[in-house]
Tab-separated table of C-alpha atoms and ligand atoms in Angstrom:
chain	number	residue	atom	x	y	z
A	1	MET	CA	13.048	-11.548	10.216
A	2	THR	CA	11.640	-8.013	10.740
A	3	ILE	CA	8.720	-6.799	8.685
A	4	PHE	CA	8.306	-3.513	10.485
A	5	ASP	CA	10.048	-1.260	13.013
A	6	ARG	CA	8.080	1.510	14.593
A	7	ASN	CA	11.358	3.143	15.796
A	8	CYS	CA	13.202	2.903	12.436
A	9	ARG	CA	15.267	6.010	11.552
A	10	ALA	CA	17.400	4.382	8.863
A	11	CYS	CA	16.585	7.039	6.220
A	12	PRO	CA	17.934	10.369	7.662
A	13	ARG	CA	15.876	12.503	5.252
A	14	LEU	CA	12.613	10.715	6.177
A	15	ALA	CA	13.354	10.635	9.920
A	16	GLY	CA	14.098	14.333	9.899
A	17	PHE	CA	10.993	15.094	7.873
A	18	LEU	CA	8.782	13.163	10.297
A	19	ASP	CA	10.323	15.173	13.239
A	20	GLU	CA	9.550	18.368	11.407
A	21	VAL	CA	5.919	17.328	10.531
A	22	ASN	CA	5.413	16.230	14.107
A	23	GLU	CA	6.275	19.728	15.310
A	24	ARG	CA	3.777	21.180	12.904
A	25	TYR	CA	1.072	18.592	13.726
A	26	PRO	CA	1.623	17.343	17.262
A	27	ASP	CA	-1.578	15.207	17.120
A	28	TYR	CA	-0.453	13.278	13.997
A	29	TYR	CA	1.038	9.777	14.262
A	30	CYS	CA	4.260	10.773	12.517
A	31	ARG	CA	6.076	7.414	12.623
A	32	PRO	CA	6.682	4.509	10.258
A	33	VAL	CA	3.162	3.194	9.480
A	34	PRO	CA	2.687	-0.511	10.164
A	35	PRO	CA	0.954	-2.907	7.727
A	36	PHE	CA	-2.829	-3.412	8.341
A	37	GLY	CA	-4.297	-6.930	8.351
A	38	ALA	CA	-3.380	-10.403	9.261
A	39	PRO	CA	0.121	-11.667	8.197
A	40	ASP	CA	-1.380	-14.894	6.818
A	41	ALA	CA	-3.805	-13.060	4.461
A	42	ARG	CA	-3.809	-14.304	0.874
A	43	PHE	CA	-4.365	-10.870	-0.632
A	44	LEU	CA	-1.649	-8.245	-0.073
A	45	ILE	CA	-1.985	-4.715	-1.366
A	46	VAL	CA	1.245	-2.696	-1.679
A	47	GLY	CA	0.871	1.036	-1.773
A	48	LEU	CA	3.564	3.690	-2.120
A	49	ALA	CA	4.037	5.436	1.137
A	50	PRO	CA	1.912	7.101	3.880
A	51	GLY	CA	0.107	10.262	2.853
A	52	MET	CA	0.676	13.422	4.926
A	53	HIS	CA	-2.904	13.826	6.187
A	54	GLY	CA	-3.919	10.134	5.822
A	55	ALA	CA	-1.709	7.335	7.109
A	56	ASN	CA	0.799	9.726	8.616
A	57	ARG	CA	-2.033	11.302	10.618
A	58	SER	CA	-3.978	8.168	11.548
A	59	GLY	CA	-1.240	5.517	11.684
A	60	ARG	CA	-3.007	3.161	9.327
A	61	PRO	CA	-2.338	2.776	5.639
A	62	PHE	CA	-4.738	4.705	3.351
A	63	THR	CA	-6.798	5.878	6.362
A	64	GLY	CA	-8.036	9.424	6.486
A	65	ASP	CA	-7.241	10.739	3.094
A	66	HIS	CA	-8.670	10.634	-0.458
A	67	ALA	CA	-6.559	7.744	-1.714
A	68	GLY	CA	-8.294	5.397	0.761
A	69	ILE	CA	-11.865	6.181	-0.209
A	70	LEU	CA	-12.188	4.031	-3.339
A	71	LEU	CA	-9.785	1.485	-1.956
A	72	TYR	CA	-11.792	0.653	1.145
A	73	GLN	CA	-15.085	0.762	-0.845
A	74	MET	CA	-13.721	-1.869	-3.223
A	75	LEU	CA	-12.356	-4.079	-0.411
A	76	HIS	CA	-15.819	-4.091	1.176
A	77	LYS	CA	-17.646	-4.726	-2.066
A	78	TYR	CA	-15.539	-7.777	-2.746
A	79	GLY	CA	-15.656	-9.187	0.751
A	80	PHE	CA	-12.222	-8.156	1.920
A	81	GLY	CA	-13.357	-5.544	4.422
A	82	SER	CA	-16.007	-5.453	7.197
A	83	ARG	CA	-16.954	-1.848	6.427
A	84	ASP	CA	-16.734	0.316	3.303
A	85	ARG	CA	-14.641	3.107	4.836
A	86	SER	CA	-11.587	3.508	6.971
A	87	GLU	CA	-11.599	6.462	9.403
A	88	SER	CA	-9.163	5.797	12.213
A	89	VAL	CA	-7.216	3.004	13.841
A	90	ASP	CA	-10.020	2.445	16.310
A	91	ASP	CA	-12.976	2.431	13.927
A	92	GLY	CA	-13.458	-1.320	14.210
A	93	LEU	CA	-12.730	-1.995	10.544
A	94	GLU	CA	-11.375	-5.502	9.886
A	95	LEU	CA	-9.840	-6.798	6.817
A	96	ILE	CA	-10.821	-10.324	5.696
A	97	ASP	CA	-8.025	-12.450	4.074
A	98	CYS	CA	-6.443	-9.109	3.117
A	99	ARG	CA	-3.581	-6.952	4.258
A	100	ILE	CA	-2.302	-3.538	3.228
A	101	THR	CA	1.289	-2.383	3.360
A	102	ASN	CA	3.457	0.334	1.828
A	103	ALA	CA	6.691	0.043	-0.174
A	104	VAL	CA	8.043	2.873	2.004
A	105	LYS	CA	6.734	3.023	5.579
A	106	CYS	CA	7.537	6.704	6.372
A	107	LEU	CA	5.911	9.828	4.953
A	108	PRO	CA	8.204	11.208	2.224
A	109	PRO	CA	8.359	14.876	1.303
A	110	ASP	CA	6.111	15.648	-1.668
A	111	ASN	CA	4.941	11.970	-1.644
A	112	LYS	CA	8.171	11.116	-3.364
A	113	PRO	CA	10.654	8.674	-1.719
A	114	VAL	CA	14.102	8.672	-3.364
A	115	GLY	CA	15.658	5.478	-4.643
A	116	ALA	CA	17.888	4.978	-1.557
A	117	GLU	CA	14.903	5.171	0.675
A	118	ILE	CA	12.844	2.711	-1.349
A	119	ASN	CA	15.877	0.389	-1.261
A	120	THR	CA	16.464	0.753	2.461
A	121	CYS	CA	12.779	0.020	3.260
A	122	ASN	CA	12.813	-2.929	0.795
A	123	THR	CA	14.128	-5.357	3.412
A	124	PHE	CA	10.894	-5.019	5.305
A	125	LEU	CA	8.841	-5.652	2.202
A	126	ALA	CA	10.965	-8.649	1.222
A	127	ASN	CA	10.427	-10.192	4.704
A	128	GLU	CA	6.683	-9.418	4.457
A	129	LEU	CA	6.334	-11.122	1.070
A	130	LYS	CA	7.988	-14.244	2.511
A	131	LEU	CA	4.994	-14.579	4.863
A	132	LEU	CA	2.478	-14.899	2.056
A	133	PRO	CA	0.659	-18.221	1.920
A	134	GLU	CA	0.705	-20.349	-1.240
A	135	ASP	CA	-1.232	-18.908	-4.212
A	136	SER	CA	-1.498	-15.458	-2.742
A	137	VAL	CA	-2.264	-12.456	-4.898
A	138	VAL	CA	-0.415	-9.099	-4.537
A	139	VAL	CA	-1.858	-5.940	-5.977
A	140	ALA	CA	0.828	-3.307	-6.707
A	141	LEU	CA	-0.587	0.227	-6.587
A	142	GLY	CA	1.520	2.074	-9.046
A	143	GLY	CA	4.946	1.575	-10.711
A	144	ILE	CA	6.977	2.254	-7.572
A	145	ALA	CA	5.192	-0.459	-5.518
A	146	HIS	CA	5.506	-2.846	-8.496
A	147	ARG	CA	9.268	-2.248	-8.794
A	148	ALA	CA	9.719	-2.539	-5.064
A	149	ILE	CA	8.045	-6.007	-5.161
A	150	VAL	CA	10.163	-7.193	-8.093
A	151	LYS	CA	13.350	-5.943	-6.297
A	152	ALA	CA	12.276	-7.582	-2.993
A	153	MET	CA	12.015	-10.903	-4.846
A	154	GLY	CA	15.476	-10.477	-6.339
A	155	LEU	CA	14.101	-10.531	-9.899
A	156	ARG	CA	15.065	-8.484	-13.029
A	157	GLN	CA	12.888	-5.398	-13.598
A	158	ALA	CA	13.262	-5.851	-17.308
A	159	ASP	CA	11.376	-9.170	-17.065
A	160	TYR	CA	8.397	-7.732	-15.220
A	161	LYS	CA	7.169	-4.391	-16.663
A	162	PHE	CA	4.478	-2.405	-14.854
A	163	GLY	CA	1.200	-2.009	-16.693
A	164	HIS	CA	-2.348	-1.360	-15.435
A	165	ALA	CA	-4.116	-4.758	-15.119
A	166	ALA	CA	-0.971	-6.654	-15.985
A	167	LEU	CA	-0.741	-9.979	-14.141
A	168	HIS	CA	2.751	-11.310	-13.394
A	169	ASP	CA	3.622	-14.771	-12.104
A	170	LEU	CA	6.481	-14.329	-9.553
A	171	GLY	CA	6.656	-17.985	-8.618
A	172	SER	CA	5.439	-18.102	-5.070
A	173	PHE	CA	2.630	-15.568	-5.729
A	174	ARG	CA	1.103	-13.452	-8.509
A	175	VAL	CA	1.225	-9.740	-8.862
A	176	LEU	CA	-1.590	-7.786	-10.414
A	177	ASP	CA	-0.702	-4.105	-11.205
A	178	SER	CA	-3.057	-1.206	-10.973
A	179	TYR	CA	-2.577	2.476	-11.308
A	180	HIS	CA	-2.356	4.053	-7.819
A	181	CYS	CA	-5.758	5.276	-6.437
A	182	SER	CA	-4.353	8.692	-5.701
A	183	ARG	CA	-6.514	11.808	-5.885
A	184	TYR	CA	-4.510	12.893	-8.916
A	185	ASN	CA	-5.102	9.628	-10.830
A	186	THR	CA	-8.822	9.427	-10.028
A	187	ASN	CA	-9.449	13.126	-10.769
A	188	THR	CA	-7.688	12.927	-14.100
A	189	ARG	CA	-9.521	9.580	-14.748
A	190	ARG	CA	-6.294	7.774	-15.390
A	191	LEU	CA	-7.888	5.413	-12.924
A	192	THR	CA	-11.661	5.229	-13.153
A	193	GLU	CA	-13.898	3.492	-10.582
A	194	GLU	CA	-14.687	0.872	-13.291
A	195	MET	CA	-11.018	0.181	-13.925
A	196	PHE	CA	-10.353	-0.199	-10.131
A	197	ASP	CA	-13.447	-2.333	-9.705
A	198	ALA	CA	-12.186	-4.710	-12.422
A	199	ILE	CA	-8.899	-5.162	-10.545
A	200	PHE	CA	-10.669	-6.270	-7.351
A	201	ALA	CA	-13.069	-8.498	-9.310
A	202	GLN	CA	-10.031	-10.263	-10.812
A	203	VAL	CA	-8.377	-10.741	-7.331
A	204	ARG	CA	-11.607	-12.253	-6.086
A	205	ASN	CA	-11.625	-14.668	-9.087
A	206	LEU	CA	-8.003	-15.528	-8.674
A	207	LEU	CA	-8.413	-16.374	-4.978
A	208	ASP	CA	-11.743	-18.239	-5.257
B	1	LIG	N1	-1.673	6.214	1.871
B	1	LIG	C1	-0.906	5.055	1.985
B	1	LIG	O1	-0.824	4.453	3.092
B	1	LIG	N2	-0.260	4.638	0.885
B	1	LIG	C2	-0.283	5.286	-0.249
B	1	LIG	O2	0.346	4.782	-1.258
B	1	LIG	C3	-1.103	6.415	-0.355
B	1	LIG	C4	-1.751	6.851	0.709
């Protein structure tokens, strides 16, 4: 049961793009980005895919770009992180009962994986979700992550619609949806700090 493969080249477009980006930025990580945090954590956050100058550069989800700023602040505030920022893989940050993964493990062009890529990578997510302990909570950051989770569990999309702050019971765990903490969403205030804070407060309540 594989949850991650650092050498995966199953999606030709993504593998080719990573090669191209690696030529442009030889110091960047430029590989499938592994999940961060312990496999037995009760809180799993599912993002979309590595960002060009964040996870794709550092090798850790949401590390080094704008999307991670608010996320790691919230994790620290609610006791899921040992520090309030994530700078690099060797910055000493530890997640506490929390894990972060992406629906798609490789950097996609324009931050947009295509359906076939989401589906190919879904096997890893499905295997990862099987590791969740009883009564875990999964936060889906954005509609793509939400639908990837529903698909990974073999459920019907029509029965589980994405909505900010919607809570879904998937049987073995619950999924709480949030708008993605991307620069675009926070700049346009589609996702405010207060809205994101309320998501993490709810996770804390659900787990305690
Ligand atoms: N970085 C990630 O690792 N995932 C996202 O969804 C966005 C930025």
